[in-house]
Coordinates of C-alpha atoms in Angstrom, one line a residue:
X30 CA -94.9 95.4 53.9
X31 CA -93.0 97.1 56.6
X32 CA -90.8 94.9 58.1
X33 CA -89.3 91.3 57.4
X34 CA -92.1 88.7 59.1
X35 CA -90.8 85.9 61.1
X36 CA -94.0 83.6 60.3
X37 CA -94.3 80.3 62.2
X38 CA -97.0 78.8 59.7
X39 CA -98.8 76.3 61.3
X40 CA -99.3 73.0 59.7
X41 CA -102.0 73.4 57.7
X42 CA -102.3 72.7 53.6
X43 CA -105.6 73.4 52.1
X44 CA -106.0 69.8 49.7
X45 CA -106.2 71.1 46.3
X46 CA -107.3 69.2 43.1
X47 CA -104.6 68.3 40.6
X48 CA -103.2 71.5 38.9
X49 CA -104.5 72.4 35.9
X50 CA -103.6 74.2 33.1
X51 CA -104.4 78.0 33.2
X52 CA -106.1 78.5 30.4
X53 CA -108.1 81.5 30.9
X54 CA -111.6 82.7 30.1
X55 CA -112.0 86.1 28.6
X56 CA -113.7 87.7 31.4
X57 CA -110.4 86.9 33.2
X58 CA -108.1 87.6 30.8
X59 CA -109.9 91.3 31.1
X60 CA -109.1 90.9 34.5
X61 CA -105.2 90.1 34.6
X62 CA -104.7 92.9 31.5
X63 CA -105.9 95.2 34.0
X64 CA -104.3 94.1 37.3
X65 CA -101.1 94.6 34.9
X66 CA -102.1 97.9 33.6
X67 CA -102.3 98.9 37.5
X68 CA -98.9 97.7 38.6
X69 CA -97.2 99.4 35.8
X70 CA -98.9 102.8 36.3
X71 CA -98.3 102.7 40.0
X72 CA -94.5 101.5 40.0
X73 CA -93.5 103.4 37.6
X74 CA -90.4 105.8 38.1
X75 CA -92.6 109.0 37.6
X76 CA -94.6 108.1 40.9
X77 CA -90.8 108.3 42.6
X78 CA -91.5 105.3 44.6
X79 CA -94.7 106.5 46.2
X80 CA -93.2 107.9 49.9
X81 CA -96.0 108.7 51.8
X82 CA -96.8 112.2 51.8
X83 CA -95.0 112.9 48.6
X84 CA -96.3 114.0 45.4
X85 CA -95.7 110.2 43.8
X86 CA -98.3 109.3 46.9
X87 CA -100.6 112.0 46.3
X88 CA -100.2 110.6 42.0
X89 CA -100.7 106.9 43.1
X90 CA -104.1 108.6 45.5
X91 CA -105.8 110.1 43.0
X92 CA -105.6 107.3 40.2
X93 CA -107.0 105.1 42.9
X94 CA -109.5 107.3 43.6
X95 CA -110.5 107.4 39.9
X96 CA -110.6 103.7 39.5
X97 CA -113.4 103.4 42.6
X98 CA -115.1 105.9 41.4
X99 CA -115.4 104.6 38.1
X100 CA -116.2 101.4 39.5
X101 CA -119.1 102.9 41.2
X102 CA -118.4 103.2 44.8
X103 CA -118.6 106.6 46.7
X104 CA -115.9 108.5 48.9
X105 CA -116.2 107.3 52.6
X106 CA -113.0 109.2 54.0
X107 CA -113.5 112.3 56.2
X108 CA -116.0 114.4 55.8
X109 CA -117.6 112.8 52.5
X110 CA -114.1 112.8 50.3
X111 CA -112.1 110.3 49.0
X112 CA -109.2 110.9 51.1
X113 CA -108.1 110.6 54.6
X114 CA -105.6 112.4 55.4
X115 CA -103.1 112.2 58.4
X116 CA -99.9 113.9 59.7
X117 CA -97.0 112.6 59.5
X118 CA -93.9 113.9 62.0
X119 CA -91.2 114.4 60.1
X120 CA -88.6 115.5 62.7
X121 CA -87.1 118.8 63.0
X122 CA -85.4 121.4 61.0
X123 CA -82.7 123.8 62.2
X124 CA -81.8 125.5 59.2
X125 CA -85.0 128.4 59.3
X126 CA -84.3 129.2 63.3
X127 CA -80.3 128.7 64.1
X128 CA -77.5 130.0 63.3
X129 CA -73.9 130.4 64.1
X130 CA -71.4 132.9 63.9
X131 CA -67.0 132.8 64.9
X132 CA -65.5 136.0 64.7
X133 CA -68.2 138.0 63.0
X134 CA -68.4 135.3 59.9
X135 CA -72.2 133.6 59.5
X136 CA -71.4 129.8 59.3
X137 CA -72.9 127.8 56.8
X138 CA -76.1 126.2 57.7
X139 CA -74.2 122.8 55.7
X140 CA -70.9 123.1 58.0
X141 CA -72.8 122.7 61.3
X142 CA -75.8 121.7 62.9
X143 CA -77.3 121.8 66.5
X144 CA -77.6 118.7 68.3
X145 CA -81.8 118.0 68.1
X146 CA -82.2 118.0 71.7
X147 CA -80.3 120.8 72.7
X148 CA -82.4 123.9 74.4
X149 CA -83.2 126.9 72.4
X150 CA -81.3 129.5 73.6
X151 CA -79.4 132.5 71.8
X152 CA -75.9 133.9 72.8
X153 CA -72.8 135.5 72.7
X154 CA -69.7 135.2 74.5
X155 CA -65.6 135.4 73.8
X156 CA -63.8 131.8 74.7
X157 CA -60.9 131.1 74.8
X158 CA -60.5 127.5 72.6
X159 CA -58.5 125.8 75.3
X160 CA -59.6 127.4 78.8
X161 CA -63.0 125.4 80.4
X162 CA -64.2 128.9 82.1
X163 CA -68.0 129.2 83.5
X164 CA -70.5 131.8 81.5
X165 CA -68.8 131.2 78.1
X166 CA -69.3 127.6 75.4
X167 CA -66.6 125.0 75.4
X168 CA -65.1 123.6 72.8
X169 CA -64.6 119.7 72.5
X170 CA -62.5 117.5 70.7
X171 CA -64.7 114.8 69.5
X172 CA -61.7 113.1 67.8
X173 CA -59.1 112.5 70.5
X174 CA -62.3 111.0 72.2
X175 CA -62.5 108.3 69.7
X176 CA -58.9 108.0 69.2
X177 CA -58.7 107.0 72.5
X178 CA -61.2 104.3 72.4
X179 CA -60.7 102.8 69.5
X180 CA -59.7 99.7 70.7
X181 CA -62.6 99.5 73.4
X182 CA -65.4 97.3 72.0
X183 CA -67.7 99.0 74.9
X184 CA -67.1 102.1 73.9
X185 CA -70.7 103.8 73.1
X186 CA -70.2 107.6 71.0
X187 CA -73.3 108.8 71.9
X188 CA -73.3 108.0 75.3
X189 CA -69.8 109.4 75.7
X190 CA -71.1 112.6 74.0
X191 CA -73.8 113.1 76.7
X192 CA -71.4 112.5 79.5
X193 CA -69.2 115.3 77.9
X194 CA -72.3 117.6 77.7
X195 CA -73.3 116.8 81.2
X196 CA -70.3 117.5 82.6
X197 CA -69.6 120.7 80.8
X198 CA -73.0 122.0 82.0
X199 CA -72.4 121.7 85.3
X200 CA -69.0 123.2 85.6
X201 CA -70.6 126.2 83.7
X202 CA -70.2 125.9 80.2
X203 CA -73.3 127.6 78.5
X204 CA -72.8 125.3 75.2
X205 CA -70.3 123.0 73.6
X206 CA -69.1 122.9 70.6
X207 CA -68.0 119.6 69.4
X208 CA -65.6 119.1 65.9
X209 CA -63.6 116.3 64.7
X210 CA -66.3 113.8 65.0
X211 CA -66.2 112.2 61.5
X212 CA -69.5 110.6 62.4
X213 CA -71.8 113.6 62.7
X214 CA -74.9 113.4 61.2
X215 CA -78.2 115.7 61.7
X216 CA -80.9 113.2 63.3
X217 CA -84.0 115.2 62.5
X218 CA -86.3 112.8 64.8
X219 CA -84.1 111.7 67.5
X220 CA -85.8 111.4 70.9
X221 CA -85.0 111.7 74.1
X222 CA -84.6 114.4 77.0
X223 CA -83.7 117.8 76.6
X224 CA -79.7 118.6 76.5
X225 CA -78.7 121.2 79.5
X226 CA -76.8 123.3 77.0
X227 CA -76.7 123.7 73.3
X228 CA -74.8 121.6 71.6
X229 CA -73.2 122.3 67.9
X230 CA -71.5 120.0 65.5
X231 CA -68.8 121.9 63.1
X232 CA -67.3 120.5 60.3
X233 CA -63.8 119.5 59.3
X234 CA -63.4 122.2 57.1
X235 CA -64.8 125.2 59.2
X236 CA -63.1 123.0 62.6
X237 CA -59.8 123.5 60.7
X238 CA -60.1 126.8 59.7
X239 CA -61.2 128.4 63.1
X240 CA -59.6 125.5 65.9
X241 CA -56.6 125.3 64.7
X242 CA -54.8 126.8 67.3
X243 CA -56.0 126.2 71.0
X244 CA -54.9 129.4 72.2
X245 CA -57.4 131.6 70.2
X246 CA -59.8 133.5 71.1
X247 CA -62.8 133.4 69.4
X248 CA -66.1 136.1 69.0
X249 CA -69.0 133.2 69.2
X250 CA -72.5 134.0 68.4
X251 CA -75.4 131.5 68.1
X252 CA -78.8 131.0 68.9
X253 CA -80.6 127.2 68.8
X254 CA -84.2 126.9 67.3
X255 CA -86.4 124.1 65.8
X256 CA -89.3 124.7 63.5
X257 CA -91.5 121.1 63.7
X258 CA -91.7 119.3 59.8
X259 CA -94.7 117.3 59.4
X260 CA -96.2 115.9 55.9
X261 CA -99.5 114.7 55.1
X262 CA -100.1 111.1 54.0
X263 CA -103.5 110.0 52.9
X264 CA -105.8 106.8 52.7
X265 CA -108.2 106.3 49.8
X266 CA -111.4 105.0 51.2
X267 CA -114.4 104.0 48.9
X268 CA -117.6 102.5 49.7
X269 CA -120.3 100.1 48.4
X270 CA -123.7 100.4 50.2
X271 CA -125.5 97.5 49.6
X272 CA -127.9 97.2 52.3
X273 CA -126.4 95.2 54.3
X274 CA -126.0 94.9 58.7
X275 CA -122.7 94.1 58.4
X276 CA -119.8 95.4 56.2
X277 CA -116.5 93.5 55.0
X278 CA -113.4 95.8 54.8
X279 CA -110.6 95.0 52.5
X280 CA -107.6 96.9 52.3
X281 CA -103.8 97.2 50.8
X282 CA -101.4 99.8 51.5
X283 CA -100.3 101.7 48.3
X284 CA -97.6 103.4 50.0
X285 CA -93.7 102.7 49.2
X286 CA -90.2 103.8 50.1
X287 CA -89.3 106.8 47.9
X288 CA -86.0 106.8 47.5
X289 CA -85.3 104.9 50.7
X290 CA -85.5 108.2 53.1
X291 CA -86.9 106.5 55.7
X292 CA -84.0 104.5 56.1
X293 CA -86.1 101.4 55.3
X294 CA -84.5 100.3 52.6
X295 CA -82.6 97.0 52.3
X296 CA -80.2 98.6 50.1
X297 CA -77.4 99.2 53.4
X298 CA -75.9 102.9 51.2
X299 CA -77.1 106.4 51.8
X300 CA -78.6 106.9 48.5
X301 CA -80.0 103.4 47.8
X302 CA -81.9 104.3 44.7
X303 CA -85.8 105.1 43.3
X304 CA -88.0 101.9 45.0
X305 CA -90.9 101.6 42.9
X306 CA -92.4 98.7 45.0
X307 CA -94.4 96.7 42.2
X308 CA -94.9 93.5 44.6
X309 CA -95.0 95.6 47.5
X310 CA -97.5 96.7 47.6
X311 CA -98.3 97.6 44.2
X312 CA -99.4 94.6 43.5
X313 CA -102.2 94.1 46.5
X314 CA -103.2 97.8 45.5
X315 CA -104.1 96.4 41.9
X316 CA -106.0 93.5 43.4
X317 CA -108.0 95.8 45.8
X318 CA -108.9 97.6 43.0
X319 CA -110.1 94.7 41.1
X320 CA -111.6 93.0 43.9
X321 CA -114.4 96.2 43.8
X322 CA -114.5 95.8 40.5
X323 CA -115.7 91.8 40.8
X324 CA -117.5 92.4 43.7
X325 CA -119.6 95.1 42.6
X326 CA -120.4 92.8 39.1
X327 CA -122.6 90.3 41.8
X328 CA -126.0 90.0 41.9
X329 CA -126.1 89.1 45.2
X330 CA -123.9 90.6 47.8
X331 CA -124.4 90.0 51.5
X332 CA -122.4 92.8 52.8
X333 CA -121.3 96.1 52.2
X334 CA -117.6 96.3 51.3
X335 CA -115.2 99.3 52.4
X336 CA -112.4 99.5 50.4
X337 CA -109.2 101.2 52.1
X338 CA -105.9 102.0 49.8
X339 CA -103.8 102.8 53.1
X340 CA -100.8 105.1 53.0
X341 CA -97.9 105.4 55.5
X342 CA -98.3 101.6 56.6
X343 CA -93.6 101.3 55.9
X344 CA -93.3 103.9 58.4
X345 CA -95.3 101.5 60.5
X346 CA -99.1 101.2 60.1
X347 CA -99.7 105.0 60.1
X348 CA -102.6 105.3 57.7
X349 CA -104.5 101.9 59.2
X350 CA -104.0 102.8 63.0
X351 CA -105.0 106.1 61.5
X352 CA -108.0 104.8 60.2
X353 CA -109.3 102.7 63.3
X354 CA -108.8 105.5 65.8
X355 CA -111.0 108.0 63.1
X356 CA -112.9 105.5 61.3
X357 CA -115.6 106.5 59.0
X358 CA -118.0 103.8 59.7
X359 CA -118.9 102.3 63.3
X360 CA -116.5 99.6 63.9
X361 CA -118.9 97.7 65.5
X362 CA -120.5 97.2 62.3
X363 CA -117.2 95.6 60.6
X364 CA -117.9 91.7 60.4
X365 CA -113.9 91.5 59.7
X366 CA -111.1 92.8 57.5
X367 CA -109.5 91.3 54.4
X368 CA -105.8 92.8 54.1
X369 CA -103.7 92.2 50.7
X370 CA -99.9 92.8 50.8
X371 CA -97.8 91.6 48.6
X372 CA -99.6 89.2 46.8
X373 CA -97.4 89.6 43.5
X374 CA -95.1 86.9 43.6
X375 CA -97.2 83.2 43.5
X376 CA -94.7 80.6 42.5
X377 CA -95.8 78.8 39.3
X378 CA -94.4 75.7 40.8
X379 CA -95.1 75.6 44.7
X380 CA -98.2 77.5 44.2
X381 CA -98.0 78.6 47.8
X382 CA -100.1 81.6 49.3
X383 CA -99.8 82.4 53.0
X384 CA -103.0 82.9 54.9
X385 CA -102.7 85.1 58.6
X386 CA -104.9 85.8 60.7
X387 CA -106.7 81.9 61.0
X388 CA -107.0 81.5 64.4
X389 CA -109.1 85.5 64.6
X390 CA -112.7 83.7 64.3
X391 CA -113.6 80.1 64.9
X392 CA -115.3 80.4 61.8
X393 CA -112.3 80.2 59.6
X394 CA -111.6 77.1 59.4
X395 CA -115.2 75.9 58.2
X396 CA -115.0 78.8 55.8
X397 CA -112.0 77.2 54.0
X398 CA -113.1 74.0 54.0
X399 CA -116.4 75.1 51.8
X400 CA -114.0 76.8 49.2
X401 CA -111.2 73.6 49.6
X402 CA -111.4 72.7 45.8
X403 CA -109.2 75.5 44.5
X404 CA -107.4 74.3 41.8
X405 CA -104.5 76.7 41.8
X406 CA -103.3 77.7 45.2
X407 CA -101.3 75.7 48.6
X408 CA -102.2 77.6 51.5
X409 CA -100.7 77.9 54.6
X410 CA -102.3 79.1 57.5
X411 CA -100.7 81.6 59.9
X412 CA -102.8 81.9 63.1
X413 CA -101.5 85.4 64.6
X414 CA -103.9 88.0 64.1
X415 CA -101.0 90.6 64.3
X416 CA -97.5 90.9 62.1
X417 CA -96.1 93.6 59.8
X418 CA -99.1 94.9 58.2
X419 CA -101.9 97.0 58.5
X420 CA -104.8 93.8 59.2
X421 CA -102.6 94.2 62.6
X422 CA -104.5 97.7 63.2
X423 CA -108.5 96.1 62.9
X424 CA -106.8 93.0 64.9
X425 CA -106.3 95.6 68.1
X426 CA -109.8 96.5 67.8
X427 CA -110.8 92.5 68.1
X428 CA -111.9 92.4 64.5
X429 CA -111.3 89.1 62.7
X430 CA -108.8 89.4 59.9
X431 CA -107.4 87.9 57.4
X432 CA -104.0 88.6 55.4
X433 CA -103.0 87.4 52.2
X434 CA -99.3 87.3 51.3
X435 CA -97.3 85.2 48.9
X436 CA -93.8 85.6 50.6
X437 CA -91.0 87.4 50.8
X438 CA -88.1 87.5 47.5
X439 CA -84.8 88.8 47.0
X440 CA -86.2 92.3 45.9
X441 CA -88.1 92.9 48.9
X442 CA -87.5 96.6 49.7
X443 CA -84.9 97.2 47.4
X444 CA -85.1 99.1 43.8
X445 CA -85.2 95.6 41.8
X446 CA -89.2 95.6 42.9
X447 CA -90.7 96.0 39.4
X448 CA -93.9 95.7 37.5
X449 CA -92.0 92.8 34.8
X450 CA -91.2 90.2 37.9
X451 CA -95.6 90.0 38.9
X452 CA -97.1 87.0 38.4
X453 CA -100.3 88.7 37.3
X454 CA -102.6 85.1 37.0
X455 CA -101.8 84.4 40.1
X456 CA -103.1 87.8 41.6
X457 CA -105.6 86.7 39.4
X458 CA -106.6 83.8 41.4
X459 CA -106.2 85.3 45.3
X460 CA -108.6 87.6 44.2
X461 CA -110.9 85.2 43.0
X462 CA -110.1 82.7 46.0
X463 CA -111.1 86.3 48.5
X464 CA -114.6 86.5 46.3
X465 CA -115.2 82.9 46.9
X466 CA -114.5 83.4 50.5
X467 CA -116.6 86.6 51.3
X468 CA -119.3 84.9 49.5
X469 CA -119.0 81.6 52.1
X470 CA -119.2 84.0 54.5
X471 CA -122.4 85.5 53.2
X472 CA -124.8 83.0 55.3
X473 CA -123.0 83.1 58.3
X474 CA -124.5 85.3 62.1
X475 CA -121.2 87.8 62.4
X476 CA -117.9 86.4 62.7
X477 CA -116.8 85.7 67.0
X478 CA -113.2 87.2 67.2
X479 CA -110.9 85.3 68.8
X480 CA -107.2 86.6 70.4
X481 CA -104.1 84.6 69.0
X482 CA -100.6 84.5 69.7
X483 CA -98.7 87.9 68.9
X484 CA -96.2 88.0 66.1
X485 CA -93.5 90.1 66.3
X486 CA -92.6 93.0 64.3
X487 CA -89.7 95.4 63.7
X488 CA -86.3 94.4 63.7
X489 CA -83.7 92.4 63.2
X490 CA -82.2 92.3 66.3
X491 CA -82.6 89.2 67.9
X492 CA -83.1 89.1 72.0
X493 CA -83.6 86.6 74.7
X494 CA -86.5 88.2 75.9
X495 CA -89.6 90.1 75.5
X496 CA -92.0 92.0 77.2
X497 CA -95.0 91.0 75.3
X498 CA -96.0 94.5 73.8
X499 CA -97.1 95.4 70.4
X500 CA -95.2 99.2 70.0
X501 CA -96.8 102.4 68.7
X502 CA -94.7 103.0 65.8
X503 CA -96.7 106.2 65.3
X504 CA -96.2 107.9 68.3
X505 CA -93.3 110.6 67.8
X506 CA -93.2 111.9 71.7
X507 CA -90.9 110.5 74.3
X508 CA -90.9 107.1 74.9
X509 CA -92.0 103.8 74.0
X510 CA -96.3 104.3 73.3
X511 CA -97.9 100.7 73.9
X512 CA -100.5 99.7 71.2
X513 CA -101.2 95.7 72.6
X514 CA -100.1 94.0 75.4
X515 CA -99.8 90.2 75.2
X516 CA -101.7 88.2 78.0
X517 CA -99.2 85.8 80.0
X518 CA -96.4 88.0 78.9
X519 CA -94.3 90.1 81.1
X520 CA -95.8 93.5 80.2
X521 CA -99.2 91.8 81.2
X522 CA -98.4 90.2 84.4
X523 CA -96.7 94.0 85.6
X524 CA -99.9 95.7 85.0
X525 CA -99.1 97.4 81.5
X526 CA -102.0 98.6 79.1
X527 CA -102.7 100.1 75.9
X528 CA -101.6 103.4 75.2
X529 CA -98.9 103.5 78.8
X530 CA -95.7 104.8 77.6
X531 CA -92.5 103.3 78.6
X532 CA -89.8 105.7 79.8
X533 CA -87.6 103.9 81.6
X534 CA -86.1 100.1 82.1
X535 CA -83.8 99.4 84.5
X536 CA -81.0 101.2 84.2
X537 CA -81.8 102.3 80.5
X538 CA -83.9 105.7 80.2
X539 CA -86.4 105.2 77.2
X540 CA -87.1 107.9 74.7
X541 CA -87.2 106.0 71.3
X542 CA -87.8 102.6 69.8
X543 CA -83.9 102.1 69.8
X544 CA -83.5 102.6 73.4
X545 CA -85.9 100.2 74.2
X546 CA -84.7 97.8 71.8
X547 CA -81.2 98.8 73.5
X548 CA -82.7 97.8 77.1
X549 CA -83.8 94.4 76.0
X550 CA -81.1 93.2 74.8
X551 CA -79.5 93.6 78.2
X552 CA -81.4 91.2 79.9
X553 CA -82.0 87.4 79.7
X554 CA -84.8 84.8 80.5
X555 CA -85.1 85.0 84.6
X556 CA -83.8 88.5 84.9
X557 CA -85.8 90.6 87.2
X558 CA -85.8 94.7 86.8
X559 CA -88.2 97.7 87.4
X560 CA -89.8 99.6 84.2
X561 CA -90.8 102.7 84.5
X562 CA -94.6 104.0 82.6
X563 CA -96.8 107.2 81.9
X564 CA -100.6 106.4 82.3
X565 CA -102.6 109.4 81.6
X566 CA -99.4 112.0 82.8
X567 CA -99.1 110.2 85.7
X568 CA -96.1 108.1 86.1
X569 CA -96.1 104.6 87.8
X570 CA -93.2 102.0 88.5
X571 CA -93.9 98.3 88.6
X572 CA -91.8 95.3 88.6
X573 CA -90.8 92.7 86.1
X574 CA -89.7 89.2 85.4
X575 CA -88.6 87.8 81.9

């Protein structure tokens, strides 16, 4: 799971028998010896935390893709394989196309680094450190900057920095280049719009060495370039034809966070540690794959079932939005979708599973009802058909889903996630509950979808207002990409759509998913601005009111 959920279950406990002991048959005890054997393999340290588009991802792939195959279904991913696979922006890199040279000596590609946005341009020139002369780069000290606003609370670095650049440029400086910022860090995907002039970042050591003295004169040579890094992440898709009109997708992401990379880890330290990610979502991975297994035993099955091990879903739904915009099957023959994240961590005592996605079909609630005499599990409905998991993907394509989740725990995203803490029996009985229910269903026209409230994703950053949008988390141009707009929201009522991108509100220029977050917390209920949008390269302006 990609992000901490802030669930507003509504009341709603299913009435259970009295619990009883779980004494269990063989047949199941087969069952929970292999949901173990699953978790292990996949959260174990030599699958380096499964990072999509790493080699632990491509491990944790193919022994999924073994296990459906020798369950008997077949490869339903593009063109006829196992796999789909999907790029993944990975920012850029400097290192194969820049460089940088003071007074004939190559500096190394460690002891500086472009800004991201800065133009590609090559060139040389003789500055003097101190004098601010047109045609030649300028040199700034970063650290007198920050010295001198220390004490101001207001005081935003990066914002300074482009004020700096912008002001250089225009009284002629043809790049800047900035030391003494003890902050300076390469930001391989930053957004935004392109700098006037390069900008380079030196080092404390090579600053010291070559700025010491402000009357210098310095031989500069340097050229700016970006070569684009992308990875490849990959869903597992198998199939089971059985006949039927309608299919039944159920999916789990099998994706992790590496060793925290991604900057997703709750571990708040630059190298946080391997994350194996046994609960999450190792553990709905293992039931997925056991689900197949069950349902493929039955001698009567009213649908066919696509399963989908999704990859890339903690960098934000990648591998599901993936699949729904390339999807392998007709959607309009998908009766709903069953999504499993983790599903690891049933409390013995409370017993309590959390249900989303009730209110997506009117037929839900009868559907529980049927099933009502489960002895094991409390569940709790959630009505959104959205939140921070990949059923959110089949929800924007009005798809009834369901999403199966047994809460969050003080290892969530961190490197404590391991295969010992699973409660394996009670995996055991979600998946058996999700049998019971896809059988209910079996009798049933196809499920009416139904729109619910949207939950919100992403951050934990609170604000007083919203616009009502569901973000493209994998869109990696300029911008804010809209994936769902909330009717009665503010987005809705100004005329915003799927797939608009949001450049600009208010004030606040928009080129990334901090910006925007940036701009909303600016305003408060009542406030009234313009926002700014690209529909199909043509940009429009519209008015709005939180």
């Amino acid at each position: 799971m990609n992000w901490f959920p802030r669930m507003l279950l509504t009341a709603g406990l299913i009435s259970t028998l009295p619990a009883f002991s779980q004494r269990l048959k063989k047949a199941e005890k087969v069952v929970v010896a292999q949901l173990k054997e699953h978790v292990y393999f996949l959260a174990d340290d030599r699958l380096e935390g499964r990072r999509a588009g790493s080699k632990g991802e491509q491990l944790a792939a193919d022994y999924i893709k073994n296990q459906f195959s020798n369950i008997g279904l077949t490869p339903k991913g593009s063109q006829g394989n196992w796999f789909q696979e999907f790029p993944i922006y990975d920012g850029k890199d400097y290192s194969q196309a820049s460089y940088l040279f003071i007074n004939g000596n190559e500096i190394n590609k460690k002891n500086y680094f472009p800004h991201p946005l800065s133009p590609e341009r090559m060139l040389e020139a003789m500055p003097s450190i101190a004098l601010k002369e047109a045609g030649v780069p300028w040199f700034l000290d970063f650290g007198a900057e920050l010295e001198a606003n220390k004490s101001n609370p207001h005081f935003d670095r990066e914002a300074a920095l482009l004020s700096k650049v912008k002001q250089a440029a225009e009284n002629g400086a043809t790049a800047l280049i900035v030391y003494h910022d003890p902050e300076m860090k390469y930001q391989p995907k930053q957004r935004g719009e392109e700098l006037p002039i390069p900008v380079f970042f030196l080092n404390k050591t090579e600053a010291d060495k070559y700025l010491h003295d402000e009357t210098d004169m310095l031989e500069i040579k340097l050229k700016t370039g970006f070569t684009k890094l992308e990875r490849t992440g990959r869903n597992v898709v198998g199939f089971m034809d059985n006949g039927a009109t309608h299919t039944v997708v159920i999916g789990a992401h099998f994706d992790h966070l590496g060793y925290g990379e991604d900057g997703n880890s709750m571990i708040r330290q630059e190298n946080p540690g391997l994350h194996n990610g046994a609960d999450d979502n190792a553990s709905g991975t293992a039931a997925l794959i056991e689900l197949a297994r069950m349902l493929k035993k039955e001698k009567k099955n009213p649908f066919n079932y696509l399963f989908i091990a999704f990859s890339a879903e903690e960098l934000g739904l990648f591998g599901s939005k993936y699949f729904t915009e390339n999807a392998t099957i007709p959607l309009a023959s998908i009766n709903y979708m069953v999504n499993m994240d983790m599903v690891g961590r049933l409390n013995d005592s409370s017993k309590t599973l959390t249900v989303g996605g009730y209110g997506t079909s009117p037929s839900w609630g009868n559907t529980f009802t049927s099933i009502s005499d489960n002895r094991y599990l409390n569940i709790k409905f959630d009505s959104s058909g959205t939140g921070p998991s990949d059923h959110s993907s089949f929800y924007r394509k009005d798809i009834p889903v369901l999403f199966f989740f047994t809460g969050l725990h003080t290892d969530y995203h961190k490197p404590s996630d391991d295969a010992d803490k699973i409660n394996y029996t009670g995996q055991l009985r979600i998946i058996q509950l999700i049998r019971n229910l896809i059988q209910a269903t079996g009798d049933q026209p196809k499920l009416a979808f139904t729109k619910t409230r949207e939950q919100q994703m992403g951050t934990s950053t609170r604000f007083t207002v919203s616009l009502g949008i569901m973000p493209d988390y994998a869109f990696s141009g300029n911008g804010v990409k809209v994936d769902g707009v909330t009717d009665g929201r503010p987005a809705q009522k100004a005329g915003i759509k799927a797939g608009d991108i949001i450049t600009k509100l208010g004030d606040i220029t928009i080129a990334s998913m901090e910006q925007y977050m940036k701009a909303l917390g600016s305003f408060k209920k009542g406030d009234k601005t313009t926002i700014i949008y690209q529909r199909d390269s043509t940009e429009y302006s519209a008015s709005v009111e939180f």
